[in-house]
mmCIF file of N, CA and C and ligand atoms in Angstrom:
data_model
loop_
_atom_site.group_PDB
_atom_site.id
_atom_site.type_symbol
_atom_site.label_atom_id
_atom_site.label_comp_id
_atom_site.label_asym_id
_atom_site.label_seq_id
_atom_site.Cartn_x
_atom_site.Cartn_y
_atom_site.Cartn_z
ATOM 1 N N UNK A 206 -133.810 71.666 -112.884
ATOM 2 C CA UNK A 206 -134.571 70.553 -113.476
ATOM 3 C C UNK A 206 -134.245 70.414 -114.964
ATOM 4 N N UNK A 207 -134.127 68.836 -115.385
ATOM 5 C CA UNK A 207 -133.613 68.674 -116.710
ATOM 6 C C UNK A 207 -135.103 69.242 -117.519
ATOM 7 N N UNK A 208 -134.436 70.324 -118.969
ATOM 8 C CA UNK A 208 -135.808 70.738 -119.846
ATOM 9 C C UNK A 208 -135.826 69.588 -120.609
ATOM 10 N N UNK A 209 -135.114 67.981 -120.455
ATOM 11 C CA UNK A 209 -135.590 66.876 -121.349
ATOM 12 C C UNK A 209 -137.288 66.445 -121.174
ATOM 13 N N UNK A 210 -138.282 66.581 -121.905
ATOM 14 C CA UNK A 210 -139.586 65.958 -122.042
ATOM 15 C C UNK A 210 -139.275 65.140 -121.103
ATOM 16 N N UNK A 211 -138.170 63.484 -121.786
ATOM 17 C CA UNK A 211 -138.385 61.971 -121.443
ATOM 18 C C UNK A 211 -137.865 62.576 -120.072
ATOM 19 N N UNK A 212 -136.751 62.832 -119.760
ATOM 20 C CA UNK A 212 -136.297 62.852 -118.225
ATOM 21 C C UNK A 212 -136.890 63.402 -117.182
ATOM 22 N N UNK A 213 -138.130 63.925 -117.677
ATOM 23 C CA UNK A 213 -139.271 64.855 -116.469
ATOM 24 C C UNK A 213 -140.164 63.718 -116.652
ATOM 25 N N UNK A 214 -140.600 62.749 -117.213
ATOM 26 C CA UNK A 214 -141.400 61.995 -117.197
ATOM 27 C C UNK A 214 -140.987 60.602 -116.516
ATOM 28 N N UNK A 215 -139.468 60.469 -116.306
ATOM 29 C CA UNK A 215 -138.329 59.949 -115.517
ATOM 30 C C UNK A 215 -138.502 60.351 -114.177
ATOM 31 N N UNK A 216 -138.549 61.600 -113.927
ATOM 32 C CA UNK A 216 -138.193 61.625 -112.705
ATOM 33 C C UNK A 216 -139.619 61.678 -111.674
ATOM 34 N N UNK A 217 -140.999 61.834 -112.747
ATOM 35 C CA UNK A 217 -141.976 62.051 -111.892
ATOM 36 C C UNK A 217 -142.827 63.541 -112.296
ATOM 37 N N UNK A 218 -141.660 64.373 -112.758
ATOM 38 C CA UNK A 218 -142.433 66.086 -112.828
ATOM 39 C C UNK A 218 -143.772 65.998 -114.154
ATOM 40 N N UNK A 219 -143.435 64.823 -115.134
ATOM 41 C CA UNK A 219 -144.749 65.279 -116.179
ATOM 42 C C UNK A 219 -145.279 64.349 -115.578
ATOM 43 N N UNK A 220 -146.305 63.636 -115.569
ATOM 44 C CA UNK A 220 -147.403 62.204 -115.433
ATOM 45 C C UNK A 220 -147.135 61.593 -117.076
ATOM 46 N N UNK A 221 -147.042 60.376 -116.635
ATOM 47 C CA UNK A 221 -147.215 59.144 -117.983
ATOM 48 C C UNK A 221 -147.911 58.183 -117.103
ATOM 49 N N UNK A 222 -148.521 57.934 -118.002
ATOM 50 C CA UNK A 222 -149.255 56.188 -118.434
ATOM 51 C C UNK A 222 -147.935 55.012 -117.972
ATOM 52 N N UNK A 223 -147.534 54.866 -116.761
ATOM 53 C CA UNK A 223 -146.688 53.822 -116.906
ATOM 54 C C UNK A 223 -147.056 52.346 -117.403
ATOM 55 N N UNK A 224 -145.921 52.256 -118.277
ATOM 56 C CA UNK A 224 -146.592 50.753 -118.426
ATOM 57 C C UNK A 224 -145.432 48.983 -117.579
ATOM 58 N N UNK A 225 -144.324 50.301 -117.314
ATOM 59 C CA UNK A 225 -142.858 49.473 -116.886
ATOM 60 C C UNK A 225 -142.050 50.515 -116.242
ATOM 61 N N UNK A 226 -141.757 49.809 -115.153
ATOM 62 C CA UNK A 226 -140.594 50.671 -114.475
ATOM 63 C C UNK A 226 -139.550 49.899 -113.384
ATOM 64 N N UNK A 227 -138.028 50.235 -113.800
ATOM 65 C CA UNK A 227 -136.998 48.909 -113.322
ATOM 66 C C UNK A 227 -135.677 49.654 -113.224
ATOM 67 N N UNK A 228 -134.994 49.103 -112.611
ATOM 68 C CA UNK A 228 -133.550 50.379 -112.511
ATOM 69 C C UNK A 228 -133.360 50.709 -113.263
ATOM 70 N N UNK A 229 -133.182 50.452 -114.859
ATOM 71 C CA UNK A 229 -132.675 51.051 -115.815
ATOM 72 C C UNK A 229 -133.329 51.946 -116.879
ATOM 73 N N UNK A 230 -134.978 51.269 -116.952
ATOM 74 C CA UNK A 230 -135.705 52.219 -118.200
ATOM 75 C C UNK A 230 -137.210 51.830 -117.502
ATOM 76 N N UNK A 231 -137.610 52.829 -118.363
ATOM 77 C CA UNK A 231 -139.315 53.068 -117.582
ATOM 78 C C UNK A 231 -140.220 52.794 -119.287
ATOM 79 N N UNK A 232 -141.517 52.502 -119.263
ATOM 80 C CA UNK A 232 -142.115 52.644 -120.648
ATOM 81 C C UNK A 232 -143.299 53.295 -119.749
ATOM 82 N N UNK A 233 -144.405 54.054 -120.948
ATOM 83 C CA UNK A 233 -145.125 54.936 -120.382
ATOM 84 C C UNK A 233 -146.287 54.593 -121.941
ATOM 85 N N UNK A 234 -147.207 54.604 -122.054
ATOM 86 C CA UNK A 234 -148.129 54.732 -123.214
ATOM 87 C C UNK A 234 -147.480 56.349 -123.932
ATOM 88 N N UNK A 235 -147.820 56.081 -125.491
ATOM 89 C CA UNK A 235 -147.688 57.240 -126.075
ATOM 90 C C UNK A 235 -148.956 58.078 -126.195
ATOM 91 N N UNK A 236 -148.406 59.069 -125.930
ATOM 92 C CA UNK A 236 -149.444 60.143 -125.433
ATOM 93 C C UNK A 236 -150.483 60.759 -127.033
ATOM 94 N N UNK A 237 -149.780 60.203 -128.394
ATOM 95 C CA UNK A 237 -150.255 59.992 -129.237
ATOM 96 C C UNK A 237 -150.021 58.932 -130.430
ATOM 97 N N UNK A 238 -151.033 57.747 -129.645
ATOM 98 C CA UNK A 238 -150.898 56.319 -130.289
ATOM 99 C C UNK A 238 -151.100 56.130 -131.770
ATOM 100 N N UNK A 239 -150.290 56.030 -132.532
ATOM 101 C CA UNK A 239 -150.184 55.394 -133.996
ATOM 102 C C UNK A 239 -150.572 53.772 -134.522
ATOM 103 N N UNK A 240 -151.030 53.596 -133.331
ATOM 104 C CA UNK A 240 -151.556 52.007 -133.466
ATOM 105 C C UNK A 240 -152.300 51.627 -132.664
ATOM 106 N N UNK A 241 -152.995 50.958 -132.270
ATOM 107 C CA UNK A 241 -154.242 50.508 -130.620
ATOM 108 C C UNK A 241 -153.325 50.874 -129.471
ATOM 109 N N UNK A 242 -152.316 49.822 -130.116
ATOM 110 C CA UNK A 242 -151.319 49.949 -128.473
ATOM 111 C C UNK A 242 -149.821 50.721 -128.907
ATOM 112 N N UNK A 243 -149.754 51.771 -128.294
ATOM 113 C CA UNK A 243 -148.639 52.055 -128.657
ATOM 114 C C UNK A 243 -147.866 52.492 -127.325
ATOM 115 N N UNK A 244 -146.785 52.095 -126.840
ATOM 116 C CA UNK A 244 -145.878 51.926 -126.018
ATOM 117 C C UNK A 244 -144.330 52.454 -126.369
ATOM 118 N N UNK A 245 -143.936 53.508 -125.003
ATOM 119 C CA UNK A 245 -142.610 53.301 -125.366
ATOM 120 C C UNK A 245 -141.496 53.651 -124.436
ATOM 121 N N UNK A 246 -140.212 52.906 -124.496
ATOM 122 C CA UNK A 246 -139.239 52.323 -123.516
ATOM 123 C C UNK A 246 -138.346 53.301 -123.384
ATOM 124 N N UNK A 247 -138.076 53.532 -122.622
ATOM 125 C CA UNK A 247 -136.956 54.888 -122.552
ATOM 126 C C UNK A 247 -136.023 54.363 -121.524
ATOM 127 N N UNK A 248 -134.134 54.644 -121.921
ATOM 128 C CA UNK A 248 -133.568 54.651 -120.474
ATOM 129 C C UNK A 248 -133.488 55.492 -119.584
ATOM 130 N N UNK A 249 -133.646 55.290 -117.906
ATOM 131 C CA UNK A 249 -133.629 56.210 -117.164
ATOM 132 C C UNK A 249 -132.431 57.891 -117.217
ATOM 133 N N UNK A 250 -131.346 56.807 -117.852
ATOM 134 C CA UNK A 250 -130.037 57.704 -117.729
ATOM 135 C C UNK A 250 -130.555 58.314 -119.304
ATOM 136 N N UNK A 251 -130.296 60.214 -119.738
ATOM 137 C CA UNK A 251 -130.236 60.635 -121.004
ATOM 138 C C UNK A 251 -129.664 60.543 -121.749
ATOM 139 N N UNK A 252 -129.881 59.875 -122.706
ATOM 140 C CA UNK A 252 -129.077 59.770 -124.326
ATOM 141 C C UNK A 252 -129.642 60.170 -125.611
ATOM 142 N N UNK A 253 -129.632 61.325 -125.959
ATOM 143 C CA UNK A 253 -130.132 62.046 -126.389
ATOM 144 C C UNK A 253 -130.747 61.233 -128.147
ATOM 145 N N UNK A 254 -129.779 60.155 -128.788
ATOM 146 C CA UNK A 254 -130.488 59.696 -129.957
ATOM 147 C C UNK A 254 -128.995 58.439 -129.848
ATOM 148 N N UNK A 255 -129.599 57.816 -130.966
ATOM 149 C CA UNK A 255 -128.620 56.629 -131.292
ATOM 150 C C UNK A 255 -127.189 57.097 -131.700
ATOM 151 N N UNK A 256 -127.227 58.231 -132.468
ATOM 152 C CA UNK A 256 -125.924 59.243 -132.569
ATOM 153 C C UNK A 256 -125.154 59.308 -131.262
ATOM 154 N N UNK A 257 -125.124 59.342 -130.115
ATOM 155 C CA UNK A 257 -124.442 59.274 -129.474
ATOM 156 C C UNK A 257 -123.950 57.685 -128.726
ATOM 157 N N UNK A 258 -125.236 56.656 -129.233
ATOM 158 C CA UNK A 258 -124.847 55.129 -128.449
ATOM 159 C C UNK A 258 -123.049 55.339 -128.662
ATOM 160 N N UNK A 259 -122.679 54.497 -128.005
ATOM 161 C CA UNK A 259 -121.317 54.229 -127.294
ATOM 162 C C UNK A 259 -120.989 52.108 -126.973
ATOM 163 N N UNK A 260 -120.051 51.612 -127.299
ATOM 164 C CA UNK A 260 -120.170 50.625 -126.263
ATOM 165 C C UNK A 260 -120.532 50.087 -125.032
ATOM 166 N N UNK A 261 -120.201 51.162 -124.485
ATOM 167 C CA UNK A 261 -120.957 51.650 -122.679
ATOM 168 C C UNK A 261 -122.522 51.499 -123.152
ATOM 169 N N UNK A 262 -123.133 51.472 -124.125
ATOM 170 C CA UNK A 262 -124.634 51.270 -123.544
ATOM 171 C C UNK A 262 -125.065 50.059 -124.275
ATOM 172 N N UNK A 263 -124.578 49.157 -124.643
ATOM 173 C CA UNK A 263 -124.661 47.930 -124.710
ATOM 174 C C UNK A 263 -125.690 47.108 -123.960
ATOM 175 N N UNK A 264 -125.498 47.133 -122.761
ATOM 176 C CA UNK A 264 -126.202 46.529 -121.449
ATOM 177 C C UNK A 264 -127.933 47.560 -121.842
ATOM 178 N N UNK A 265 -127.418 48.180 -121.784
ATOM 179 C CA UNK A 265 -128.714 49.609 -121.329
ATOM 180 C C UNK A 265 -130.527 49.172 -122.727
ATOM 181 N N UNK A 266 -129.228 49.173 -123.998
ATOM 182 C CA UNK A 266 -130.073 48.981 -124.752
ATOM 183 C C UNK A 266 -130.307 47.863 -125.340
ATOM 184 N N UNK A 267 -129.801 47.057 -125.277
ATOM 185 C CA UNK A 267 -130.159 45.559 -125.507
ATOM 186 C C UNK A 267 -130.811 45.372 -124.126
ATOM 187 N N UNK A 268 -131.383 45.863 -122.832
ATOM 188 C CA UNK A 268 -132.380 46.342 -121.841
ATOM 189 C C UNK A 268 -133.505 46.252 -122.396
ATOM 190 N N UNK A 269 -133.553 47.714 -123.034
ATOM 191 C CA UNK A 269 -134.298 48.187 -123.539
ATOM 192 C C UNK A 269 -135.205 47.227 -124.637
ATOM 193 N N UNK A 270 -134.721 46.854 -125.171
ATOM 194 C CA UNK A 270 -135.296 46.038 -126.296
ATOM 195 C C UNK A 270 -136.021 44.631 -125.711
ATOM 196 N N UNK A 271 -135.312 43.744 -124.539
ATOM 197 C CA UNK A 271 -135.841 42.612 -124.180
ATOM 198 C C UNK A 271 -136.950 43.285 -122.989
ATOM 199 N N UNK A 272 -136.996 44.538 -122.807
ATOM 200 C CA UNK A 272 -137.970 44.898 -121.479
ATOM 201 C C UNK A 272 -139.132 44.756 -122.625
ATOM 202 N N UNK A 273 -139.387 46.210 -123.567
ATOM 203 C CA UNK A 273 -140.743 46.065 -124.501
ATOM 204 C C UNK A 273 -140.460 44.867 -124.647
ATOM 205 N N UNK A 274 -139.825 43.587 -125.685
ATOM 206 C CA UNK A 274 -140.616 42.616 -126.370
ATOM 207 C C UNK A 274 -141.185 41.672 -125.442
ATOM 208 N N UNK A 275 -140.856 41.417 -123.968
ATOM 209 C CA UNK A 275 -141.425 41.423 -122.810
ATOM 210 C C UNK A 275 -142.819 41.860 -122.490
ATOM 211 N N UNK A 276 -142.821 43.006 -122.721
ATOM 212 C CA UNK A 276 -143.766 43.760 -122.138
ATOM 213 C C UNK A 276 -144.979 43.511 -123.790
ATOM 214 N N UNK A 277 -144.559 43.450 -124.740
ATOM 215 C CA UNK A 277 -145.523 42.425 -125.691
ATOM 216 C C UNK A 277 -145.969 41.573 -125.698
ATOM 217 N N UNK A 278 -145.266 40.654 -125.552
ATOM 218 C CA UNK A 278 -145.598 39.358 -125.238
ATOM 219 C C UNK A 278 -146.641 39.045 -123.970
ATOM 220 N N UNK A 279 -146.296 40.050 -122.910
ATOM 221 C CA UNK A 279 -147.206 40.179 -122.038
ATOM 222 C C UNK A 279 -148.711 40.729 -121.867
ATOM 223 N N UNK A 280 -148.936 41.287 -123.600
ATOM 224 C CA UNK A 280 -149.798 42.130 -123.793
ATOM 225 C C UNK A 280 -150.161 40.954 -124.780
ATOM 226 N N UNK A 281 -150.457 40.124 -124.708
ATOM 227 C CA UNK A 281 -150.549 39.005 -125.928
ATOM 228 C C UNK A 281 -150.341 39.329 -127.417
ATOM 229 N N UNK A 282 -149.258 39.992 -127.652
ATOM 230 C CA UNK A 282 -149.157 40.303 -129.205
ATOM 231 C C UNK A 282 -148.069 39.524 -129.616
ATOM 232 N N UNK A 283 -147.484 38.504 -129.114
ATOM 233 C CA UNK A 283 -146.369 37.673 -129.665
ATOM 234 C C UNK A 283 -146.709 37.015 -131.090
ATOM 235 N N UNK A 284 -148.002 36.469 -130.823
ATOM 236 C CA UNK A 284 -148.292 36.026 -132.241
ATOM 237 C C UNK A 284 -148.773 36.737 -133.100
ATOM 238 N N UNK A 285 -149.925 37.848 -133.324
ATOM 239 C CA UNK A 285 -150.259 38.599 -133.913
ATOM 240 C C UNK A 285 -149.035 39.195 -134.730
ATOM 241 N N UNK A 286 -148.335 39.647 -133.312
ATOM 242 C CA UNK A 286 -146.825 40.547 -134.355
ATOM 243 C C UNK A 286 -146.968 41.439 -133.571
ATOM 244 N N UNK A 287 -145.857 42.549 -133.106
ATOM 245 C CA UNK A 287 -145.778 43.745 -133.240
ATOM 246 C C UNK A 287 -144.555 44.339 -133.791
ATOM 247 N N UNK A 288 -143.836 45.939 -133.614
ATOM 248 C CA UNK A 288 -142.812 46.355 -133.930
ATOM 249 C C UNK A 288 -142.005 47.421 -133.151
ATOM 250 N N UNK A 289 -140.895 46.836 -132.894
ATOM 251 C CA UNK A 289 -140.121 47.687 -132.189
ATOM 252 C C UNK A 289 -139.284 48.707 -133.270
ATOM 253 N N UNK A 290 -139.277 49.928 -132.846
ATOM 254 C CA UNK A 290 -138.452 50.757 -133.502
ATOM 255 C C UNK A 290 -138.012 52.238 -133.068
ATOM 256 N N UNK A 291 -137.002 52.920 -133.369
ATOM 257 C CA UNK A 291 -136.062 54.012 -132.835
ATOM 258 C C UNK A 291 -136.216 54.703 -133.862
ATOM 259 N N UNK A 292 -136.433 55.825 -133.736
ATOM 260 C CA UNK A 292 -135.989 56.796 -134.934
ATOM 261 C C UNK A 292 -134.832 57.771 -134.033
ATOM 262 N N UNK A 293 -134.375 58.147 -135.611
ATOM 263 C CA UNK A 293 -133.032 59.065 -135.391
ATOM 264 C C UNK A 293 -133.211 59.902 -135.996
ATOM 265 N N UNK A 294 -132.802 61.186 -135.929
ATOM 266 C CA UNK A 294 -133.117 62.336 -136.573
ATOM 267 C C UNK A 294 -133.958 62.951 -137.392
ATOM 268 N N UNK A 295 -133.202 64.049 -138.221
ATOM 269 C CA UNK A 295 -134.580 64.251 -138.995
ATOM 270 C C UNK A 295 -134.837 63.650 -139.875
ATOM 271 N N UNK A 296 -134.459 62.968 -140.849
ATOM 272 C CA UNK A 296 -135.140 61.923 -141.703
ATOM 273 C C UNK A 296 -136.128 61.059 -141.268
ATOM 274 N N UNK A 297 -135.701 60.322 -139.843
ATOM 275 C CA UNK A 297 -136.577 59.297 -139.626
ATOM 276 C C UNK A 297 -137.615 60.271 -138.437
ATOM 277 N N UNK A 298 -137.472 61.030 -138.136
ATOM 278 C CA UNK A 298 -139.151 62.001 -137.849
ATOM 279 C C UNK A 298 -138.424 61.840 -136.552
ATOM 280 N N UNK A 299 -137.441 62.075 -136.013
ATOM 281 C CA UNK A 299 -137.219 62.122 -134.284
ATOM 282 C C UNK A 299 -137.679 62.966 -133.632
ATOM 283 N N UNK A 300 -138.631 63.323 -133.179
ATOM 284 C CA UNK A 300 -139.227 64.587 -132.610
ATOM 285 C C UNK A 300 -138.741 65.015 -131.168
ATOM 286 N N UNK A 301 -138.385 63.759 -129.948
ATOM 287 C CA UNK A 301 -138.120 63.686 -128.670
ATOM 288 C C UNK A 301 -136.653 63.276 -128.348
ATOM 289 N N UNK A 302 -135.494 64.065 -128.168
ATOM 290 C CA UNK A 302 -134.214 63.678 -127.988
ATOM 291 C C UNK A 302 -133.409 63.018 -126.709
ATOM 292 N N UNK A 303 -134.256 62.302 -126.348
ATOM 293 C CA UNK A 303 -133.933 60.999 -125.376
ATOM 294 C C UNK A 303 -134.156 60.059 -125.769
ATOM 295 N N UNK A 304 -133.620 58.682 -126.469
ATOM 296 C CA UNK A 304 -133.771 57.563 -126.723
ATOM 297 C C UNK A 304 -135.094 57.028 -126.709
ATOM 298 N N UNK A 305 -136.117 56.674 -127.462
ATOM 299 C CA UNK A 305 -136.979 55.823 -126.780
ATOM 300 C C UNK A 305 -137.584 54.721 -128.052
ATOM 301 N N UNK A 306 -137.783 53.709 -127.181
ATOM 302 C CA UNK A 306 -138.101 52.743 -128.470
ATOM 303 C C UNK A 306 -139.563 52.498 -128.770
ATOM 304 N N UNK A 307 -139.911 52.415 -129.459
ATOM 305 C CA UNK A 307 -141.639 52.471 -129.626
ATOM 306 C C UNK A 307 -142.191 51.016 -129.710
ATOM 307 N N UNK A 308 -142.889 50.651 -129.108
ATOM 308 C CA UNK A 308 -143.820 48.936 -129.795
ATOM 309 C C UNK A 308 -144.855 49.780 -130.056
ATOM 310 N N UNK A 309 -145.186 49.004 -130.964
ATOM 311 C CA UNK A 309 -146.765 49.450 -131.731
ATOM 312 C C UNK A 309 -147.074 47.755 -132.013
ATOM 313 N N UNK A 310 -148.265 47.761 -131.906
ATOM 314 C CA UNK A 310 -149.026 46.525 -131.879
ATOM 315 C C UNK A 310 -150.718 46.603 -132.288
ATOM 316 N N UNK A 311 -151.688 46.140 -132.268
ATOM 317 C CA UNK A 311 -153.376 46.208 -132.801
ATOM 318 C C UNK A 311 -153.433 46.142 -134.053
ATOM 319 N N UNK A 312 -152.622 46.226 -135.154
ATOM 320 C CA UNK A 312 -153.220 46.430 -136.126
ATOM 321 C C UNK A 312 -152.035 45.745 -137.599
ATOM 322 N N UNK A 313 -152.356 45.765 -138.442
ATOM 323 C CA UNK A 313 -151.466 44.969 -139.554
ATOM 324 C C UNK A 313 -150.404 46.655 -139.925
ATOM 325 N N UNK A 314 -149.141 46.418 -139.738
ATOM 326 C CA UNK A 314 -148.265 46.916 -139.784
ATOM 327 C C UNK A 314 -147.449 47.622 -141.373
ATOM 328 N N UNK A 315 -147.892 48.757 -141.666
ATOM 329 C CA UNK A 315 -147.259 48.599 -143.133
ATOM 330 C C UNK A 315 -145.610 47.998 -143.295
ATOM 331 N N UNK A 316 -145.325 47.799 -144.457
ATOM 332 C CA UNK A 316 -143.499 47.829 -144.422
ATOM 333 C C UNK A 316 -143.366 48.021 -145.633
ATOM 334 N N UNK A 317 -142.630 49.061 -146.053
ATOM 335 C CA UNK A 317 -141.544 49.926 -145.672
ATOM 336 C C UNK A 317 -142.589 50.773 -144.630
ATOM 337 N N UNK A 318 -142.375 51.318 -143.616
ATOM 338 C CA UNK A 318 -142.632 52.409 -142.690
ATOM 339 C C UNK A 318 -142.537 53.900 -144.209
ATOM 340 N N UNK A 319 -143.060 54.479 -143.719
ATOM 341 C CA UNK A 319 -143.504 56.270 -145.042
ATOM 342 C C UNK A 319 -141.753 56.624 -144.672
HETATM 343 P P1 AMP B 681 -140.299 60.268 -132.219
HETATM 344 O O1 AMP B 681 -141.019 60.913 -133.361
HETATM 345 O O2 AMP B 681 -139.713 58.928 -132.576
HETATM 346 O O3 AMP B 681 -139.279 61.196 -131.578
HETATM 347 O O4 AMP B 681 -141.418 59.946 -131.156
HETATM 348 C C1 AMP B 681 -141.746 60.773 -130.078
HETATM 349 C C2 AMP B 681 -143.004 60.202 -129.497
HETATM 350 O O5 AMP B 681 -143.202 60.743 -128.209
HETATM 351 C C3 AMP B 681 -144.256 60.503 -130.323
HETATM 352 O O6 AMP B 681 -144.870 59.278 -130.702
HETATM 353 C C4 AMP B 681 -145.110 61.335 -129.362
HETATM 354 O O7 AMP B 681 -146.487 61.082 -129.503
HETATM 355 C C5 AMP B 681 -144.575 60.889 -128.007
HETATM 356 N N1 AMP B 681 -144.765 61.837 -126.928
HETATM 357 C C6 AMP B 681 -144.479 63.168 -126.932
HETATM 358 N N2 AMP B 681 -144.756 63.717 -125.744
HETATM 359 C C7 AMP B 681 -145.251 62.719 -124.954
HETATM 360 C C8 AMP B 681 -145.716 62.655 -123.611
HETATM 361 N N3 AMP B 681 -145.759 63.736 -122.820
HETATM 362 N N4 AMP B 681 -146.157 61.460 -123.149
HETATM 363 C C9 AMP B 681 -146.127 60.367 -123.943
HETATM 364 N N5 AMP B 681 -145.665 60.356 -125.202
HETATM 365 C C10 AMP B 681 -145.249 61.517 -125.712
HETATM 366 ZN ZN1 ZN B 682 -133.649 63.077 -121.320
#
């Protein structure tokens, strides 16, 4: 069994909050929300951070991105606003090394992000 967090939550072995699930990527609630709603998109197949994207995942993650803003819009936050975003390593706080994209939505959004 893969020791990936996201890919046990892929295959069924942890429990998530699904919020989406489709041949290619699943979203699940975050198990510790930084905003009312916080959501996030993962692809089925492992890719451990954006450091490894490739041309080959082109399809996968431009997926990824129209499934959440989808799955926003469906949550009525199109107008309000929300934010999609990836972190990568350690600078940007990557804690989980399978791809996953976060929407966060409920609340007025700082920018710059800390
Ligand atoms: P990042 O810091 O970008 O790597 O984000 C990892 C995210 O995964 C954090 O927001 C965590 O709260 C979330 N997370 C960690 N474990 C779980 C889990 N078992 N179920 C849902 N979300 C999780
Ligand atoms: Zn994985």
């Amino acid at each position: 069994m893969s020791d990936c967090l996201f890919c046990r939550i892929v295959s069924g072995a942890i429990p998530a909050k699904l919020v989406h699930d489709d041949a290619l990527c699943v979203g699940f609630l975050d198990i510790n929300p930084q905003a009312p709603h916080h959501a996030l998109f993962i692809p089925r197949r492992h890719l451990a951070s954006m450091n490894e994207a490739t041309p080959e995942d082109r399809e996968l993650l431009g997926h990824l991105m129209v499934a959440a803003a989808k799955y926003a819009r469906d949550q009525g936050f199109s107008e309000p606003g929300y934010r999609l975003v990836m972190n990568t390593n350690r600078d940007a706080g990557q804690t989980v090394f399978h791809v996953h994209l976060h929407m966060l939505a409920g609340r007025q959004l700082a920018w710059p992000p800390g």
